[in-house]
Amino acid sequence: MNTPVQTWQRELPHGITLSCRACGEPGGPVLLFLHGFPEAAWVWDPLLVHFSKPENGGYRCVAPNLRGYERSSAPEDVKAYRAKFLVQDILALTDIECGAQPLAALIAHDWGGAVAWNLANQHPERLRQLVIVNSPHPGPLLKALQDNPAQQAASAYMNFLVQPDAAAQLAHNDFERLFGFLTGQDNTLTSLTAQSTEPAAQAAPWLTPELKAQYRQVWQQGLQGGLNYYRASPLRPTTASDAGAFAVQIPPEALRIDVPTLVLWAQNDVALLPCLTEGLDTHIADLKLVPIEDATHWVVHEHPARVIIEIADFLKPQAQ
């Protein structure tokens, strides 16, 4: 029998509502999963189901749609998407799910990882372990955006996503460009995934009609919230009109991670290059870095079993 995924609207004390998904009974150790762009909480469903089973730890597994996504609150003000407010959302949800106990682990991908890095730095007492999937730590990301021409070029898509009409362009023709991001078929913005000459179905066999329908359902509820994450962050390549990363300085204490951390990095991610894992050990006291070959930015879709195995191995000391 399939484990059902519960869904509900969680009102937070500071006025934001997050639409959530979960498996597992409340009261157990909590795994909290944070998604990225242009995804939604449902991408974690296979992991929610797996880790909630008693034989796999019996965790309470919770995945919120971040603010701006799906049916979560989507403030219009770009400033509402600054890191401190995103962290506030996840801390409030953690308080509701865990009470005084810390999270067993915070697990995050892409923009969810950006939130997770900040939370782990500022509130290490709120989590026992951190798992990051292809989401750059701000230290190596800032350095690469300032000094690495390859990563600067790979991140150029960010400067499109901050344009005022980006949402309309991405939604045009039944989200043609967004699906192109996922399949490598977009010829104008190739840096979210490796450009492929194969038909879309062969280039991304994981993107089934059922998954496309799930993506479409989320995107139809609005894209601007997700795009506001890019607009609110200065960590993007410099342009003639925008200093971007060159105007940013991050103090060393804001880069320190003092909880045990697993970083999974798909090696064929052409938006976030493997160079973004260089120097991580200078910021993270207890680091396990696992490269994943033959995988792109969408590794959670492409290789869910591998991702589950790596996380399970990392969690074992806490789960026993």
PDB file of C-alpha atoms in Angstrom, residues 81-239:
ATOM      1  CA  TYR A  81      12.137  37.556  -0.422  1.00  0.00           C
ATOM      2  CA  ARG A  82      15.360  38.524   1.313  1.00  0.00           C
ATOM      3  CA  ALA A  83      17.126  35.727   3.136  1.00  0.00           C
ATOM      4  CA  LYS A  84      16.157  36.846   6.645  1.00  0.00           C
ATOM      5  CA  PHE A  85      12.444  36.529   5.852  1.00  0.00           C
ATOM      6  CA  LEU A  86      12.836  33.155   4.143  1.00  0.00           C
ATOM      7  CA  VAL A  87      14.743  31.863   7.177  1.00  0.00           C
ATOM      8  CA  GLN A  88      12.013  33.257   9.437  1.00  0.00           C
ATOM      9  CA  ASP A  89       9.437  31.120   7.601  1.00  0.00           C
ATOM     10  CA  ILE A  90      11.416  27.908   8.045  1.00  0.00           C
ATOM     11  CA  LEU A  91      12.241  28.597  11.685  1.00  0.00           C
ATOM     12  CA  ALA A  92       8.556  29.166  12.433  1.00  0.00           C
ATOM     13  CA  LEU A  93       7.610  25.936  10.657  1.00  0.00           C
ATOM     14  CA  THR A  94      10.369  24.107  12.560  1.00  0.00           C
ATOM     15  CA  ASP A  95       9.019  25.407  15.869  1.00  0.00           C
ATOM     16  CA  ILE A  96       5.557  24.073  15.004  1.00  0.00           C
ATOM     17  CA  GLU A  97       6.810  20.664  13.866  1.00  0.00           C
ATOM     18  CA  CYS A  98       9.578  20.114  16.429  1.00  0.00           C
ATOM     19  CA  GLY A  99       8.766  22.183  19.489  1.00  0.00           C
ATOM     20  CA  ALA A 100      11.948  22.512  21.528  1.00  0.00           C
ATOM     21  CA  GLN A 101      13.705  19.691  19.658  1.00  0.00           C
ATOM     22  CA  PRO A 102      16.032  20.378  16.725  1.00  0.00           C
ATOM     23  CA  LEU A 103      15.391  19.021  13.255  1.00  0.00           C
ATOM     24  CA  ALA A 104      16.964  15.619  12.681  1.00  0.00           C
ATOM     25  CA  ALA A 105      18.116  17.114   9.383  1.00  0.00           C
ATOM     26  CA  LEU A 106      17.398  19.969   7.017  1.00  0.00           C
ATOM     27  CA  ILE A 107      17.578  18.730   3.399  1.00  0.00           C
ATOM     28  CA  ALA A 108      17.595  21.245   0.566  1.00  0.00           C
ATOM     29  CA  HIS A 109      18.185  21.789  -3.160  1.00  0.00           C
ATOM     30  CA  ASP A 110      18.879  24.917  -5.237  1.00  0.00           C
ATOM     31  CA  TRP A 111      17.187  27.995  -3.681  1.00  0.00           C
ATOM     32  CA  GLY A 112      16.021  25.848  -0.793  1.00  0.00           C
ATOM     33  CA  GLY A 113      19.702  25.295  -0.123  1.00  0.00           C
ATOM     34  CA  ALA A 114      20.351  29.029  -0.031  1.00  0.00           C
ATOM     35  CA  VAL A 115      17.778  29.273   2.750  1.00  0.00           C
ATOM     36  CA  ALA A 116      19.263  26.228   4.492  1.00  0.00           C
ATOM     37  CA  TRP A 117      22.841  27.576   4.415  1.00  0.00           C
ATOM     38  CA  ASN A 118      21.643  30.789   6.065  1.00  0.00           C
ATOM     39  CA  LEU A 119      19.569  28.985   8.682  1.00  0.00           C
ATOM     40  CA  ALA A 120      22.378  26.589   9.584  1.00  0.00           C
ATOM     41  CA  ASN A 121      24.820  29.477   9.955  1.00  0.00           C
ATOM     42  CA  GLN A 122      22.525  31.647  12.069  1.00  0.00           C
ATOM     43  CA  HIS A 123      20.701  28.980  14.092  1.00  0.00           C
ATOM     44  CA  PRO A 124      22.848  25.824  14.316  1.00  0.00           C
ATOM     45  CA  GLU A 125      20.986  24.755  17.456  1.00  0.00           C
ATOM     46  CA  ARG A 126      17.829  24.199  15.380  1.00  0.00           C
ATOM     47  CA  LEU A 127      19.189  21.252  13.379  1.00  0.00           C
ATOM     48  CA  ARG A 128      21.383  18.227  14.014  1.00  0.00           C
ATOM     49  CA  GLN A 129      22.489  17.676  10.416  1.00  0.00           C
ATOM     50  CA  LEU A 130      22.397  19.491   7.084  1.00  0.00           C
ATOM     51  CA  VAL A 131      22.058  17.955   3.608  1.00  0.00           C
ATOM     52  CA  ILE A 132      22.624  20.118   0.528  1.00  0.00           C
ATOM     53  CA  VAL A 133      21.965  19.023  -3.061  1.00  0.00           C
ATOM     54  CA  ASN A 134      23.495  21.247  -5.756  1.00  0.00           C
ATOM     55  CA  SER A 135      23.105  24.523  -3.926  1.00  0.00           C
ATOM     56  CA  PRO A 136      26.212  26.661  -3.542  1.00  0.00           C
ATOM     57  CA  HIS A 137      27.487  27.806  -0.194  1.00  0.00           C
ATOM     58  CA  PRO A 138      27.639  31.629  -0.334  1.00  0.00           C
ATOM     59  CA  GLY A 139      31.423  31.714   0.149  1.00  0.00           C
ATOM     60  CA  PRO A 140      32.461  29.741  -2.948  1.00  0.00           C
ATOM     61  CA  LEU A 141      29.554  31.241  -4.922  1.00  0.00           C
ATOM     62  CA  LEU A 142      30.633  34.812  -4.230  1.00  0.00           C
ATOM     63  CA  LYS A 143      34.245  34.005  -5.094  1.00  0.00           C
ATOM     64  CA  ALA A 144      33.252  32.294  -8.354  1.00  0.00           C
ATOM     65  CA  LEU A 145      30.928  35.109  -9.415  1.00  0.00           C
ATOM     66  CA  GLN A 146      33.747  37.579  -8.812  1.00  0.00           C
ATOM     67  CA  ASP A 147      36.706  35.615 -10.207  1.00  0.00           C
ATOM     68  CA  ASN A 148      35.645  32.612 -12.320  1.00  0.00           C
ATOM     69  CA  PRO A 149      34.686  33.390 -15.952  1.00  0.00           C
ATOM     70  CA  ALA A 150      33.176  29.928 -16.471  1.00  0.00           C
ATOM     71  CA  GLN A 151      30.785  30.276 -13.528  1.00  0.00           C
ATOM     72  CA  GLN A 152      30.026  33.871 -14.474  1.00  0.00           C
ATOM     73  CA  ALA A 153      28.915  32.639 -17.897  1.00  0.00           C
ATOM     74  CA  ALA A 154      27.018  29.694 -16.401  1.00  0.00           C
ATOM     75  CA  SER A 155      25.131  32.091 -14.108  1.00  0.00           C
ATOM     76  CA  ALA A 156      24.181  34.521 -16.861  1.00  0.00           C
ATOM     77  CA  TYR A 157      20.614  33.197 -16.869  1.00  0.00           C
ATOM     78  CA  MET A 158      20.138  34.950 -13.511  1.00  0.00           C
ATOM     79  CA  ASN A 159      20.260  38.298 -15.289  1.00  0.00           C
ATOM     80  CA  PHE A 160      17.355  37.205 -17.480  1.00  0.00           C
ATOM     81  CA  LEU A 161      15.311  35.975 -14.527  1.00  0.00           C
ATOM     82  CA  VAL A 162      15.446  39.397 -12.821  1.00  0.00           C
ATOM     83  CA  GLN A 163      13.973  41.212 -15.839  1.00  0.00           C
ATOM     84  CA  PRO A 164      10.491  42.698 -15.327  1.00  0.00           C
ATOM     85  CA  ASP A 165       8.929  40.557 -18.075  1.00  0.00           C
ATOM     86  CA  ALA A 166      10.689  37.289 -17.197  1.00  0.00           C
ATOM     87  CA  ALA A 167       7.512  35.656 -15.835  1.00  0.00           C
ATOM     88  CA  ALA A 168       5.573  36.434 -18.998  1.00  0.00           C
ATOM     89  CA  GLN A 169       8.381  35.133 -21.204  1.00  0.00           C
ATOM     90  CA  LEU A 170       8.656  31.912 -19.207  1.00  0.00           C
ATOM     91  CA  ALA A 171       4.886  31.351 -19.274  1.00  0.00           C
ATOM     92  CA  HIS A 172       4.576  31.962 -23.033  1.00  0.00           C
ATOM     93  CA  ASN A 173       3.409  29.096 -25.230  1.00  0.00           C
ATOM     94  CA  ASP A 174       2.511  26.737 -22.367  1.00  0.00           C
ATOM     95  CA  PHE A 175       5.744  27.366 -20.424  1.00  0.00           C
ATOM     96  CA  GLU A 176       7.903  26.377 -23.380  1.00  0.00           C
ATOM     97  CA  ARG A 177      11.058  27.976 -22.018  1.00  0.00           C
ATOM     98  CA  LEU A 178      10.637  26.574 -18.502  1.00  0.00           C
ATOM     99  CA  PHE A 179      10.252  23.066 -19.882  1.00  0.00           C
ATOM    100  CA  GLY A 180      13.295  23.834 -22.032  1.00  0.00           C
ATOM    101  CA  PHE A 181      15.246  24.536 -18.851  1.00  0.00           C
ATOM    102  CA  LEU A 182      14.368  21.074 -17.576  1.00  0.00           C
ATOM    103  CA  THR A 183      15.124  19.223 -20.812  1.00  0.00           C
ATOM    104  CA  GLY A 184      18.042  21.181 -22.265  1.00  0.00           C
ATOM    105  CA  GLN A 185      15.986  22.174 -25.301  1.00  0.00           C
ATOM    106  CA  ASP A 186      15.932  25.942 -24.735  1.00  0.00           C
ATOM    107  CA  ASN A 187      18.299  27.463 -27.281  1.00  0.00           C
ATOM    108  CA  THR A 188      18.339  30.934 -25.770  1.00  0.00           C
ATOM    109  CA  LEU A 189      18.979  30.138 -22.090  1.00  0.00           C
ATOM    110  CA  THR A 190      21.064  27.002 -22.088  1.00  0.00           C
ATOM    111  CA  SER A 191      22.751  27.341 -18.731  1.00  0.00           C
ATOM    112  CA  LEU A 192      20.093  25.785 -16.507  1.00  0.00           C
ATOM    113  CA  THR A 193      20.820  22.394 -18.000  1.00  0.00           C
ATOM    114  CA  ALA A 194      23.147  21.013 -20.662  1.00  0.00           C
ATOM    115  CA  GLN A 195      21.896  21.792 -24.152  1.00  0.00           C
ATOM    116  CA  SER A 196      20.888  18.603 -25.929  1.00  0.00           C
ATOM    117  CA  THR A 197      20.319  17.777 -29.573  1.00  0.00           C
ATOM    118  CA  GLU A 198      18.157  14.841 -28.551  1.00  0.00           C
ATOM    119  CA  PRO A 199      14.362  15.065 -28.515  1.00  0.00           C
ATOM    120  CA  ALA A 200      13.105  16.323 -25.171  1.00  0.00           C
ATOM    121  CA  ALA A 201      11.738  12.915 -24.148  1.00  0.00           C
ATOM    122  CA  GLN A 202      15.168  11.329 -24.620  1.00  0.00           C
ATOM    123  CA  ALA A 203      17.121  14.216 -23.111  1.00  0.00           C
ATOM    124  CA  ALA A 204      15.093  14.096 -19.883  1.00  0.00           C
ATOM    125  CA  PRO A 205      13.351  10.731 -19.676  1.00  0.00           C
ATOM    126  CA  TRP A 206      12.323  11.451 -16.085  1.00  0.00           C
ATOM    127  CA  LEU A 207      10.069  14.289 -17.288  1.00  0.00           C
ATOM    128  CA  THR A 208       6.997  12.158 -17.890  1.00  0.00           C
ATOM    129  CA  PRO A 209       3.635  13.578 -18.972  1.00  0.00           C
ATOM    130  CA  GLU A 210       2.471  13.162 -15.384  1.00  0.00           C
ATOM    131  CA  LEU A 211       5.386  15.206 -14.028  1.00  0.00           C
ATOM    132  CA  LYS A 212       4.877  17.857 -16.712  1.00  0.00           C
ATOM    133  CA  ALA A 213       1.276  18.167 -15.574  1.00  0.00           C
ATOM    134  CA  GLN A 214       2.420  18.619 -11.971  1.00  0.00           C
ATOM    135  CA  TYR A 215       4.884  21.321 -12.981  1.00  0.00           C
ATOM    136  CA  ARG A 216       2.284  23.045 -15.135  1.00  0.00           C
ATOM    137  CA  GLN A 217      -0.214  23.060 -12.257  1.00  0.00           C
ATOM    138  CA  VAL A 218       2.310  24.822  -9.984  1.00  0.00           C
ATOM    139  CA  TRP A 219       3.466  27.313 -12.608  1.00  0.00           C
ATOM    140  CA  GLN A 220      -0.107  28.272 -13.479  1.00  0.00           C
ATOM    141  CA  GLN A 221      -0.458  29.586  -9.932  1.00  0.00           C
ATOM    142  CA  GLY A 222       2.260  32.157 -10.591  1.00  0.00           C
ATOM    143  CA  LEU A 223       5.967  32.467 -11.379  1.00  0.00           C
ATOM    144  CA  GLN A 224       6.790  35.888  -9.995  1.00  0.00           C
ATOM    145  CA  GLY A 225       7.258  34.700  -6.405  1.00  0.00           C
ATOM    146  CA  GLY A 226      10.002  32.283  -7.423  1.00  0.00           C
ATOM    147  CA  LEU A 227      11.630  34.911  -9.637  1.00  0.00           C
ATOM    148  CA  ASN A 228      11.662  37.378  -6.742  1.00  0.00           C
ATOM    149  CA  TYR A 229      14.329  35.240  -5.044  1.00  0.00           C
ATOM    150  CA  TYR A 230      16.721  36.230  -7.837  1.00  0.00           C
ATOM    151  CA  ARG A 231      15.614  39.852  -7.729  1.00  0.00           C
ATOM    152  CA  ALA A 232      16.131  40.081  -3.959  1.00  0.00           C
ATOM    153  CA  SER A 233      19.663  38.621  -4.003  1.00  0.00           C
ATOM    154  CA  PRO A 234      22.774  40.534  -5.135  1.00  0.00           C
ATOM    155  CA  LEU A 235      24.623  37.260  -5.819  1.00  0.00           C
ATOM    156  CA  ARG A 236      24.497  37.328  -9.607  1.00  0.00           C
ATOM    157  CA  PRO A 237      26.940  38.177 -12.412  1.00  0.00           C
ATOM    158  CA  THR A 238      27.916  41.797 -12.922  1.00  0.00           C
ATOM    159  CA  THR A 239      26.426  43.712 -15.860  1.00  0.00           C
TER     160      THR A 239
END
